[in-house]
Coordinates of C-alpha atoms in Angstrom, one line a residue:
Chain A
X14 CA 129.3 103.4 131.6
X15 CA 132.3 101.5 132.9
X16 CA 134.5 104.5 132.3
X17 CA 132.1 106.8 134.1
X18 CA 131.8 104.4 137.0
X19 CA 135.5 104.1 137.3
X20 CA 135.8 107.9 137.4
X21 CA 133.1 108.0 140.0
X22 CA 135.0 105.6 142.1
X23 CA 138.3 107.5 141.7
X24 CA 136.4 110.7 142.6
X25 CA 135.1 109.0 145.8
X26 CA 138.6 107.9 146.6
X27 CA 140.1 111.4 146.2
X28 CA 137.4 113.0 148.4
X29 CA 137.8 110.3 151.0
X30 CA 140.9 112.0 152.4
X31 CA 138.9 115.0 153.4
X32 CA 135.9 113.3 155.1
X33 CA 134.9 110.1 156.9
X34 CA 135.7 107.8 154.0
X35 CA 133.5 105.1 152.6
X36 CA 135.6 102.2 151.5
X37 CA 135.5 103.0 147.8
X38 CA 137.8 100.2 146.8
X39 CA 135.4 97.8 148.5
X40 CA 132.4 99.2 146.7
X41 CA 134.3 98.7 143.5
X42 CA 135.2 95.2 144.5
X43 CA 131.5 94.4 145.1
X44 CA 130.4 96.1 141.8
X45 CA 133.0 94.1 139.9
X46 CA 131.6 90.9 141.3
X47 CA 128.0 92.0 140.6
X48 CA 127.0 92.2 144.3
X49 CA 124.7 95.1 143.5
X50 CA 122.3 94.5 146.3
X51 CA 125.2 94.7 148.8
X52 CA 126.4 98.0 147.2
X53 CA 122.9 99.6 147.5
X54 CA 122.7 98.3 151.1
X55 CA 126.0 99.8 152.0
X56 CA 125.3 103.2 150.4
X57 CA 121.9 103.3 152.2
X58 CA 123.5 102.6 155.5
X59 CA 125.9 105.5 155.0
X60 CA 125.0 108.9 156.3
X61 CA 126.2 111.4 153.8
X62 CA 123.9 114.3 154.5
X63 CA 126.9 116.5 155.4
X64 CA 128.9 115.4 152.4
X65 CA 129.8 117.8 149.6
X66 CA 127.5 118.0 146.6
X67 CA 130.1 116.4 144.3
X68 CA 130.5 113.5 146.7
X69 CA 126.7 113.0 146.9
X70 CA 126.6 113.0 143.1
X71 CA 129.2 110.2 142.9
X72 CA 127.4 108.1 145.5
X73 CA 124.0 108.6 143.8
X74 CA 125.5 107.7 140.4
X75 CA 127.0 104.4 141.8
X76 CA 123.7 103.7 143.6
X77 CA 121.6 104.4 140.6
X78 CA 123.7 102.3 138.4
X79 CA 123.5 99.4 140.9
X80 CA 119.7 99.7 141.1
X81 CA 119.6 99.7 137.3
X82 CA 121.7 96.5 137.3
X83 CA 119.2 95.0 139.8
X84 CA 116.4 95.9 137.4
X85 CA 114.9 98.2 140.1
X86 CA 114.2 100.8 137.3
X87 CA 111.9 103.1 139.1
X88 CA 114.2 103.6 142.1
X89 CA 117.2 103.8 139.7
X90 CA 115.5 106.6 137.7
X91 CA 114.8 108.5 140.9
X92 CA 118.3 108.2 142.2
X93 CA 120.0 109.0 138.9
X94 CA 117.9 112.1 138.4
X95 CA 119.2 113.4 141.7
X96 CA 122.7 113.8 140.2
X97 CA 123.2 117.5 139.9
X98 CA 124.1 119.5 136.8
X99 CA 127.5 120.4 138.3
X100 CA 128.5 116.7 138.3
X101 CA 130.6 115.1 135.6
X102 CA 128.1 112.2 135.8
X103 CA 125.1 114.5 135.0
X104 CA 124.7 113.4 131.4
X105 CA 125.0 109.6 131.8
X106 CA 122.9 109.7 134.9
X107 CA 120.0 111.6 133.3
X108 CA 120.1 109.8 130.0
X109 CA 119.9 106.5 131.8
X110 CA 117.1 107.8 134.0
X111 CA 115.1 108.7 130.9
X112 CA 115.8 105.3 129.5
X113 CA 114.5 103.7 132.7
X114 CA 111.3 105.8 132.5
X115 CA 110.9 104.7 128.9
X116 CA 111.4 101.1 129.9
X117 CA 108.7 101.5 132.5
X118 CA 106.3 102.9 129.9
X119 CA 106.5 106.4 131.5
X120 CA 107.0 108.0 128.2
X121 CA 106.0 111.5 129.2
X122 CA 108.5 111.6 132.1
X123 CA 111.2 110.1 129.9
X124 CA 110.7 112.9 127.4
X125 CA 110.6 115.6 130.1
X126 CA 113.8 114.2 131.6
X127 CA 115.5 114.4 128.2
X128 CA 114.1 117.8 127.3
X129 CA 115.3 119.3 130.5
X130 CA 118.9 118.2 129.9
X131 CA 121.5 120.9 129.7
X132 CA 123.7 119.7 126.8
X133 CA 127.3 120.6 126.0
X134 CA 127.7 119.8 122.3
X135 CA 125.9 118.8 119.1
X136 CA 126.7 115.1 119.6
X137 CA 124.8 115.0 122.8
X138 CA 121.9 116.9 121.2
X139 CA 121.9 114.2 118.5
X140 CA 121.8 111.5 121.1
X141 CA 118.9 113.3 122.8
X142 CA 117.0 113.7 119.6
X143 CA 117.6 110.0 118.8
X144 CA 116.4 108.9 122.3
X145 CA 113.3 111.2 121.9
X146 CA 112.6 109.8 118.5
X147 CA 112.7 106.3 120.0
X148 CA 110.3 107.3 122.8
X149 CA 107.9 108.8 120.2
X150 CA 108.1 105.5 118.3
X151 CA 107.3 103.6 121.5
X152 CA 104.1 105.7 121.6
X153 CA 103.5 105.0 117.9
X154 CA 103.6 108.8 117.2
X155 CA 105.1 108.7 113.8
X156 CA 104.9 112.4 113.2
X157 CA 106.8 113.2 116.4
X158 CA 109.2 110.3 115.5
X159 CA 110.0 111.9 112.2
X160 CA 110.5 115.4 113.7
X161 CA 112.8 114.2 116.4
X162 CA 114.7 111.8 114.2
X163 CA 115.4 114.6 111.7
X164 CA 116.9 116.6 114.5
X165 CA 119.6 113.9 115.1
X166 CA 122.8 113.8 113.2
X167 CA 122.7 110.1 112.2
X168 CA 126.2 110.2 111.0
X169 CA 127.3 110.5 114.6
X170 CA 128.9 107.1 115.0
X171 CA 127.3 105.8 118.3
X172 CA 123.8 106.2 116.9
X173 CA 124.5 105.4 113.2
X174 CA 123.6 101.7 113.2
X175 CA 120.8 102.0 115.7
X176 CA 119.3 104.8 113.6
X177 CA 119.0 102.6 110.5
X178 CA 117.3 100.0 112.6
X179 CA 115.0 102.5 114.2
X180 CA 113.9 103.7 110.7
X181 CA 113.2 100.1 109.7
X182 CA 111.0 99.6 112.8
X183 CA 109.1 102.8 112.1
X184 CA 108.4 101.7 108.5
X185 CA 107.4 98.2 109.7
X186 CA 105.1 99.6 112.4
X187 CA 103.5 102.2 110.1
X188 CA 102.8 99.7 107.4
X189 CA 101.5 97.1 109.8
X190 CA 97.8 96.6 109.5
X191 CA 96.0 95.6 112.6
X192 CA 93.9 92.5 112.2
X193 CA 90.2 93.2 112.7
X194 CA 88.6 91.3 115.6
X195 CA 85.2 91.6 113.9
X196 CA 86.5 90.1 110.7
X197 CA 88.3 87.3 112.6
X198 CA 85.1 86.6 114.7
X199 CA 83.0 86.5 111.5
X200 CA 85.5 84.2 109.8
X201 CA 85.3 81.8 112.8
X202 CA 81.5 82.0 112.7
X203 CA 81.6 80.8 109.0
X204 CA 84.4 78.3 109.3
X205 CA 85.4 77.5 112.9
X206 CA 89.1 78.1 113.3
X207 CA 89.5 80.3 110.2
X208 CA 89.6 83.5 112.3
X209 CA 92.4 82.1 114.3
X210 CA 94.4 81.3 111.2
X211 CA 93.7 84.8 109.9
X212 CA 95.0 86.1 113.3
X213 CA 98.2 84.2 112.8
X214 CA 97.5 81.2 115.1
X215 CA 97.5 78.5 112.5
X216 CA 97.9 75.5 114.8
X217 CA 95.1 76.6 117.1
X218 CA 92.9 77.3 114.1
X219 CA 93.3 73.8 112.8
X220 CA 92.7 72.3 116.2
X221 CA 89.5 74.4 116.6
X222 CA 88.3 73.4 113.2
X223 CA 88.8 69.7 113.9
X224 CA 87.1 69.9 117.4
X225 CA 84.2 71.9 116.1
X226 CA 83.9 69.7 113.1
X227 CA 84.0 66.5 115.2
X228 CA 81.3 67.8 117.6
X229 CA 79.2 69.0 114.7
X230 CA 79.3 65.6 113.1
X231 CA 78.4 63.9 116.4
X232 CA 75.4 66.3 116.7
X233 CA 74.4 65.7 113.1
X234 CA 74.7 61.9 113.5
X235 CA 72.4 61.9 116.6
X236 CA 69.9 64.3 115.0
X237 CA 69.9 62.3 111.8
X238 CA 69.0 59.1 113.7
X239 CA 66.9 60.3 116.6
X240 CA 65.7 63.8 115.8
X241 CA 65.9 67.0 117.9
X242 CA 64.1 65.7 120.9
X243 CA 66.6 63.0 121.7
X244 CA 68.6 63.6 124.9
X245 CA 71.9 62.8 123.2
X246 CA 71.2 65.2 120.3
X247 CA 70.4 68.0 122.7
X248 CA 73.4 67.2 124.9
X249 CA 75.9 67.1 122.0
X250 CA 74.2 70.0 120.3
X251 CA 74.7 72.0 123.5
X252 CA 78.3 71.0 123.7
X253 CA 78.8 71.9 120.0
X254 CA 77.0 75.2 120.4
X255 CA 79.1 76.1 123.5
X256 CA 82.3 75.2 121.7
X257 CA 81.2 77.0 118.6
X258 CA 80.3 80.2 120.5
X259 CA 83.4 80.0 122.7
X260 CA 85.6 79.6 119.7
X261 CA 84.2 82.9 118.1
X262 CA 84.8 84.7 121.4
X263 CA 88.3 83.1 121.7
X264 CA 89.1 84.3 118.2
X265 CA 88.1 87.9 118.9
X266 CA 90.3 87.8 122.1
X267 CA 93.2 86.1 120.3
X268 CA 93.4 88.9 117.7
X269 CA 94.0 91.3 120.6
X270 CA 96.6 89.0 122.1
X271 CA 98.4 88.5 118.8
X272 CA 98.4 92.2 118.2
X273 CA 99.7 92.9 121.7
X274 CA 102.5 90.4 121.2
X275 CA 103.4 92.0 117.9
X276 CA 103.5 95.5 119.5
X277 CA 105.4 94.2 122.5
X278 CA 108.0 92.6 120.4
X279 CA 108.6 95.9 118.6
X280 CA 108.7 97.8 121.9
X281 CA 111.5 95.5 123.0
X282 CA 113.4 96.0 119.8
X283 CA 113.1 99.7 120.1
X284 CA 114.2 99.7 123.7
X285 CA 117.2 97.6 122.9
X286 CA 118.2 100.0 120.1
X287 CA 117.8 103.0 122.5
X288 CA 120.1 101.3 124.9
X289 CA 122.9 100.5 122.5
X290 CA 123.9 104.2 121.8
X291 CA 123.8 105.0 125.5
X292 CA 126.2 102.1 126.2
X293 CA 128.4 103.2 123.3
X294 CA 128.6 106.8 124.4
X295 CA 128.9 106.4 128.2
X296 CA 130.9 103.2 128.5
Chain B
X28 CA 129.1 100.9 159.9
X29 CA 130.9 99.0 157.1
X30 CA 132.3 102.0 155.3
X31 CA 134.7 103.2 157.9
X32 CA 138.3 102.2 157.6
X33 CA 139.5 99.1 159.4
X34 CA 143.2 98.8 159.7
X35 CA 143.8 95.1 160.0
X36 CA 142.0 92.0 158.8
X37 CA 141.4 90.4 162.3
X38 CA 139.2 93.4 163.2
X39 CA 137.2 93.0 160.0
X40 CA 136.7 89.3 160.5
X41 CA 135.8 89.9 164.2
X42 CA 133.2 92.4 163.1
X43 CA 131.8 89.9 160.6
X44 CA 131.7 87.2 163.2
X45 CA 129.8 89.5 165.6
X46 CA 127.2 90.2 163.0
X47 CA 126.9 86.5 162.2
X48 CA 126.4 85.7 165.9
X49 CA 123.7 88.3 166.1
X50 CA 121.9 86.6 163.2
X51 CA 122.4 89.5 160.8
X52 CA 123.5 87.1 158.1
X53 CA 123.2 89.4 155.1
X54 CA 125.3 92.1 156.8
X55 CA 127.7 89.3 157.9
X56 CA 128.0 88.1 154.3
X57 CA 129.1 91.6 153.3
X58 CA 131.5 91.9 156.2
X59 CA 133.1 88.5 155.3
X60 CA 133.4 89.7 151.7
X61 CA 135.1 92.8 153.1
X62 CA 137.7 90.6 154.8
X63 CA 138.3 88.8 151.5
X64 CA 138.8 92.2 149.9
X65 CA 141.1 93.6 152.5
X66 CA 143.4 90.6 152.7
X67 CA 143.1 88.6 149.4
X68 CA 146.4 86.8 149.9
X69 CA 145.9 86.0 153.6
X70 CA 144.8 82.6 154.8
X71 CA 142.1 84.3 156.8
X72 CA 140.3 84.6 153.5
X73 CA 139.5 80.9 153.5
X74 CA 137.7 81.2 156.8
X75 CA 135.9 84.3 155.7
X76 CA 134.7 82.6 152.5
X77 CA 133.6 79.6 154.5
X78 CA 131.7 81.7 157.0
X79 CA 130.2 83.7 154.1
X80 CA 128.9 80.4 152.7
X81 CA 127.3 79.5 156.1
X82 CA 125.7 82.9 156.2
X83 CA 124.3 82.3 152.7
X84 CA 122.9 78.9 153.9
X85 CA 121.1 80.8 156.7
X86 CA 119.7 83.1 154.0
X87 CA 118.5 80.1 152.0
X88 CA 120.9 81.1 149.2
X89 CA 122.2 77.5 148.8
X90 CA 123.5 78.0 145.2
X91 CA 125.5 81.1 146.3
X92 CA 126.8 79.2 149.3
X93 CA 128.1 76.4 147.0
X94 CA 129.7 79.0 144.7
X95 CA 131.7 80.4 147.7
X96 CA 132.7 77.0 148.9
X97 CA 133.8 76.0 145.4
X98 CA 136.2 78.9 145.4
X99 CA 138.2 77.5 148.3
X100 CA 141.3 75.5 147.3
X101 CA 140.9 72.4 149.4
X102 CA 144.4 71.1 148.8
X103 CA 146.0 74.0 150.6
X104 CA 143.7 74.3 153.5
X105 CA 144.2 72.9 157.0
X106 CA 142.3 69.7 157.7
X107 CA 140.0 71.2 160.4
X108 CA 138.7 73.9 158.0
X109 CA 138.7 71.4 155.1
X110 CA 136.3 69.2 157.1
X111 CA 134.0 72.1 157.8
X112 CA 134.0 73.1 154.1
X113 CA 133.1 69.6 153.0
X114 CA 130.5 69.3 155.6
X115 CA 128.9 72.6 154.5
X116 CA 129.2 71.6 150.9
X117 CA 127.3 68.3 151.6
X118 CA 124.8 70.2 153.7
X119 CA 124.0 72.7 150.9
X120 CA 123.7 69.9 148.3
X121 CA 121.2 68.1 150.5
X122 CA 119.2 71.3 150.9
X123 CA 119.2 71.6 147.2
X124 CA 117.7 68.1 147.0
X125 CA 120.9 66.6 145.5
X126 CA 121.5 63.7 147.8
X127 CA 124.1 61.9 145.6
X128 CA 126.3 65.0 145.6
X129 CA 125.8 65.4 149.3
X130 CA 126.9 61.8 149.9
X131 CA 129.9 62.2 147.7
X132 CA 131.1 65.2 149.6
X133 CA 130.4 63.6 152.9
X134 CA 132.5 60.6 151.9
X135 CA 135.3 63.0 151.0
X136 CA 134.9 64.6 154.4
X137 CA 135.3 61.2 156.1
X138 CA 138.4 60.4 154.1
X139 CA 139.9 63.8 155.0
X140 CA 139.6 63.2 158.7
X141 CA 142.0 61.1 160.5
X142 CA 139.9 61.0 163.7
X143 CA 136.3 59.8 163.9
X144 CA 133.5 62.2 163.0
X145 CA 132.4 64.7 165.6
X146 CA 129.0 63.8 167.1
X147 CA 127.6 67.1 165.7
X148 CA 128.4 65.9 162.2
X149 CA 126.6 62.6 162.5
X150 CA 123.0 63.8 162.1
X151 CA 123.8 65.2 158.7
X152 CA 125.4 61.9 157.6
X153 CA 122.4 60.0 158.7
X154 CA 120.0 62.2 156.8
X155 CA 122.1 62.0 153.7
X156 CA 122.3 58.2 154.0
X157 CA 118.5 58.1 154.5
X158 CA 118.0 60.2 151.3
X159 CA 120.2 57.8 149.4
X160 CA 118.3 54.8 150.9
X161 CA 121.4 53.4 152.5
X162 CA 119.4 52.1 155.5
X163 CA 121.9 49.6 156.9
X164 CA 124.7 52.1 157.1
X165 CA 122.3 54.8 158.4
X166 CA 121.1 52.4 161.1
X167 CA 124.7 51.4 162.0
X168 CA 125.8 55.0 162.3
X169 CA 122.9 55.9 164.5
X170 CA 123.6 52.9 166.7
X171 CA 127.3 53.9 167.0
X172 CA 126.2 57.4 167.9
X173 CA 124.1 55.9 170.8
X174 CA 127.1 53.7 171.8
X175 CA 129.4 56.8 172.0
X176 CA 127.0 58.8 174.1
X177 CA 127.5 58.9 177.9
X178 CA 124.1 57.2 178.7
X179 CA 123.0 54.6 181.2
X180 CA 123.0 51.0 179.8
X181 CA 119.2 50.7 180.1
X182 CA 118.7 54.0 178.3
X183 CA 121.2 53.0 175.6
X184 CA 119.3 49.8 175.1
X185 CA 116.0 51.6 174.9
X186 CA 117.4 53.9 172.2
X187 CA 118.8 51.0 170.3
X188 CA 115.5 49.3 170.3
X189 CA 113.8 52.4 169.0
X190 CA 116.4 52.7 166.2
X191 CA 115.9 49.1 165.2
X192 CA 112.2 49.6 165.1
X193 CA 112.6 52.9 163.0
X194 CA 114.8 51.1 160.5
X195 CA 112.6 48.0 160.5
X196 CA 111.8 47.0 156.9
X197 CA 108.1 47.7 157.3
X198 CA 108.7 51.2 158.7
X199 CA 111.1 52.4 156.0
X200 CA 109.7 54.9 153.5
X201 CA 108.4 53.2 150.4
X202 CA 110.3 53.8 147.2
X203 CA 107.4 54.6 144.8
X204 CA 108.5 54.2 141.3
X205 CA 107.2 56.5 138.6
X206 CA 107.7 53.9 136.0
X207 CA 105.8 51.3 138.0
X208 CA 102.9 53.7 138.6
X209 CA 102.8 54.6 135.0
X210 CA 102.8 50.9 133.9
X211 CA 100.1 50.0 136.4
X212 CA 97.9 52.7 135.0
X213 CA 98.7 51.5 131.5
X214 CA 97.2 48.1 132.3
X215 CA 94.5 49.0 134.7
X216 CA 93.6 52.8 134.6
X217 CA 93.7 54.1 138.2
X218 CA 95.9 51.3 139.5
X219 CA 98.9 53.5 139.5
X220 CA 97.0 56.1 141.6
X221 CA 96.0 53.4 144.1
X222 CA 99.6 52.1 144.2
X223 CA 100.9 55.6 145.2
X224 CA 98.3 55.8 148.0
X225 CA 95.5 57.8 146.3
X226 CA 92.7 55.2 146.1
X227 CA 89.8 57.6 145.6
X228 CA 91.5 59.3 142.7
X229 CA 92.4 55.9 141.3
X230 CA 88.7 54.8 141.5
X231 CA 87.6 58.0 139.8
X232 CA 90.1 57.5 137.1
X233 CA 89.0 53.9 136.6
X234 CA 85.3 54.9 136.4
X235 CA 86.0 57.8 134.0
X236 CA 88.0 55.6 131.7
X237 CA 85.5 52.7 131.9
X238 CA 82.6 55.1 131.2
X239 CA 84.3 56.6 128.2
X240 CA 85.3 53.3 126.6
X241 CA 82.0 51.7 127.5
X242 CA 80.1 54.6 125.9
X243 CA 82.3 54.4 122.9
X244 CA 81.7 50.6 122.4
X245 CA 78.0 51.1 123.1
X246 CA 77.7 53.8 120.4
X247 CA 79.8 51.7 118.0
X248 CA 77.5 48.8 118.6
X249 CA 74.5 50.9 117.6
X250 CA 76.3 52.3 114.6
X251 CA 76.8 55.8 116.0
X252 CA 80.3 56.0 114.5
X253 CA 81.1 59.7 115.0
X254 CA 79.7 59.7 118.5
X255 CA 81.6 56.5 119.4
X256 CA 84.9 57.7 118.0
X257 CA 84.8 61.4 118.9
X258 CA 83.2 61.4 122.3
X259 CA 83.7 57.9 123.6
X260 CA 87.2 57.1 122.3
X261 CA 88.3 60.7 122.3
X262 CA 87.6 61.2 126.0
X263 CA 89.1 57.8 126.7
X264 CA 92.3 58.6 124.9
X265 CA 92.7 61.8 126.8
X266 CA 91.9 60.4 130.3
X267 CA 93.9 57.2 129.7
X268 CA 97.2 58.9 128.8
X269 CA 96.5 61.8 131.2
X270 CA 95.9 59.2 134.0
X271 CA 99.3 57.5 133.3
X272 CA 101.1 60.8 133.6
X273 CA 99.2 61.7 136.7
X274 CA 100.1 58.4 138.3
X275 CA 103.8 59.0 137.6
X276 CA 103.5 62.5 139.2
X277 CA 101.7 61.1 142.2
X278 CA 104.5 58.5 142.7
X279 CA 107.1 61.3 142.9
X280 CA 104.9 63.2 145.4
X281 CA 104.3 60.1 147.5
X282 CA 108.0 59.2 147.5
X283 CA 109.0 62.7 148.6
X284 CA 106.3 62.7 151.4
X285 CA 107.4 59.3 152.7
X286 CA 111.0 60.4 152.9
X287 CA 110.1 63.6 154.6
X288 CA 107.9 61.8 157.2
X289 CA 110.7 59.3 157.9
X290 CA 113.4 62.0 158.2
X291 CA 111.2 64.0 160.5
X292 CA 110.9 61.0 162.8
X293 CA 114.6 60.3 162.5
X294 CA 115.6 63.9 163.2
X295 CA 113.3 64.1 166.2
X296 CA 114.9 60.9 167.5
X297 CA 118.5 62.2 166.9
X298 CA 117.7 65.5 168.7
X299 CA 116.4 63.6 171.7
X300 CA 119.5 61.3 171.7
X301 CA 121.9 64.3 171.5
X302 CA 120.0 66.4 174.1

């Protein structure tokens, strides 16, 4: 990416002699110091409607990259995709636009962006296949992942390491068995807290067991000495029942939360591994 | 407007200053950075960086302002600009709620200057001294400010009386201690809340703790062991330690509010004196 950005700046500098010049060196100076907001502001203030297509492409590439660095991924994707096919920045711009869409969970758009790319050689085709495989894995479409992955030449150095990891992720995800909320809820109904331990939240499970057990003992003690009709028995019985029921509900919800956390963690790993080859190829 | 070529640095700096005067601080900060870029070796860079820091302060980007100021080599800068840089550094530290660092920088500023402080710098000094609870020095500085002002004798005397009254021991902001609030609540639940000026919350805390422990003892007396331990002592345990934490937190809030109230009064008085 650094190489491509440098060349974009050089291009702007060269074209500056023929038109009203943006201070390219200054933009570079700001980028080097990570003043991305300032770069975007300056480029948005500049009227380059009459500029040549090549010049517009350079500007859009720099702007898109600045927006990407500011984590404004949606805007970044839009600007990067406006880089034309004639531009030398076409490939890095569109690959990163697709990555931005994938990061935003817009998998369909990400796939379309990649599929519409006009590629120059087999290495780029491998990179596209690898990125597409990652996007399929983000959607947990293992069949599509396999198809796409097999299209990539994983001996191509920039994707070699990431490919191995991606295969591991696919295996982990495919073999992962989702915990059942019904089983967890039933377990917590039989032994309070057991469902949470089953869901992977051991600390919370023990805490729920002790609290429910304590309240159960208190209710039993009052029932044992005063019978059902005593106010204290009814009060503690109600508190116990509320906690007991709430704990079952909480267990069902916590299974969903734990599952979401698991899936999210893998999403982040996949995205990270989709990013590494892009940096390797376009840096 | 920034992207057209500017041949010399004075023009770039002039443009930045114009934007600053118009209150376009973000645009001014870019324009000052442009001056830095165009003339990295020139001494005008120091002024540009300083002004960029001031622009950042106006944008409430105090950390960024300090970063710009830190880049300035104070040993090779003229005294006038050095004073301004130290003043700005102290100001940003105070805005970041770091009064000790603010005071340290203000002391450096005073050492740098051969002549007395300009009257426009004194309000900041007084606020910093207030924040550091250096009441006598703050009062003395404010009295000197009144002395240096071209006011009629009876007016001067009136201001001096007001200052003495403001800095009277009973009017000073109380220095609520978190440790004291916590310890008070350790011995009598709710006492820490009352100490920090929250009597109703203190009373509620006292009653809750009393009810919980009373219930626990009552149940223990009648041999309801589980009920006594789990509900009585369990609730007491939670509310007792929670109450101590809350008291310490209230002390922090109360101390902050007291200081703010005092400084608001002090600032209003300084503005009237300097008017």
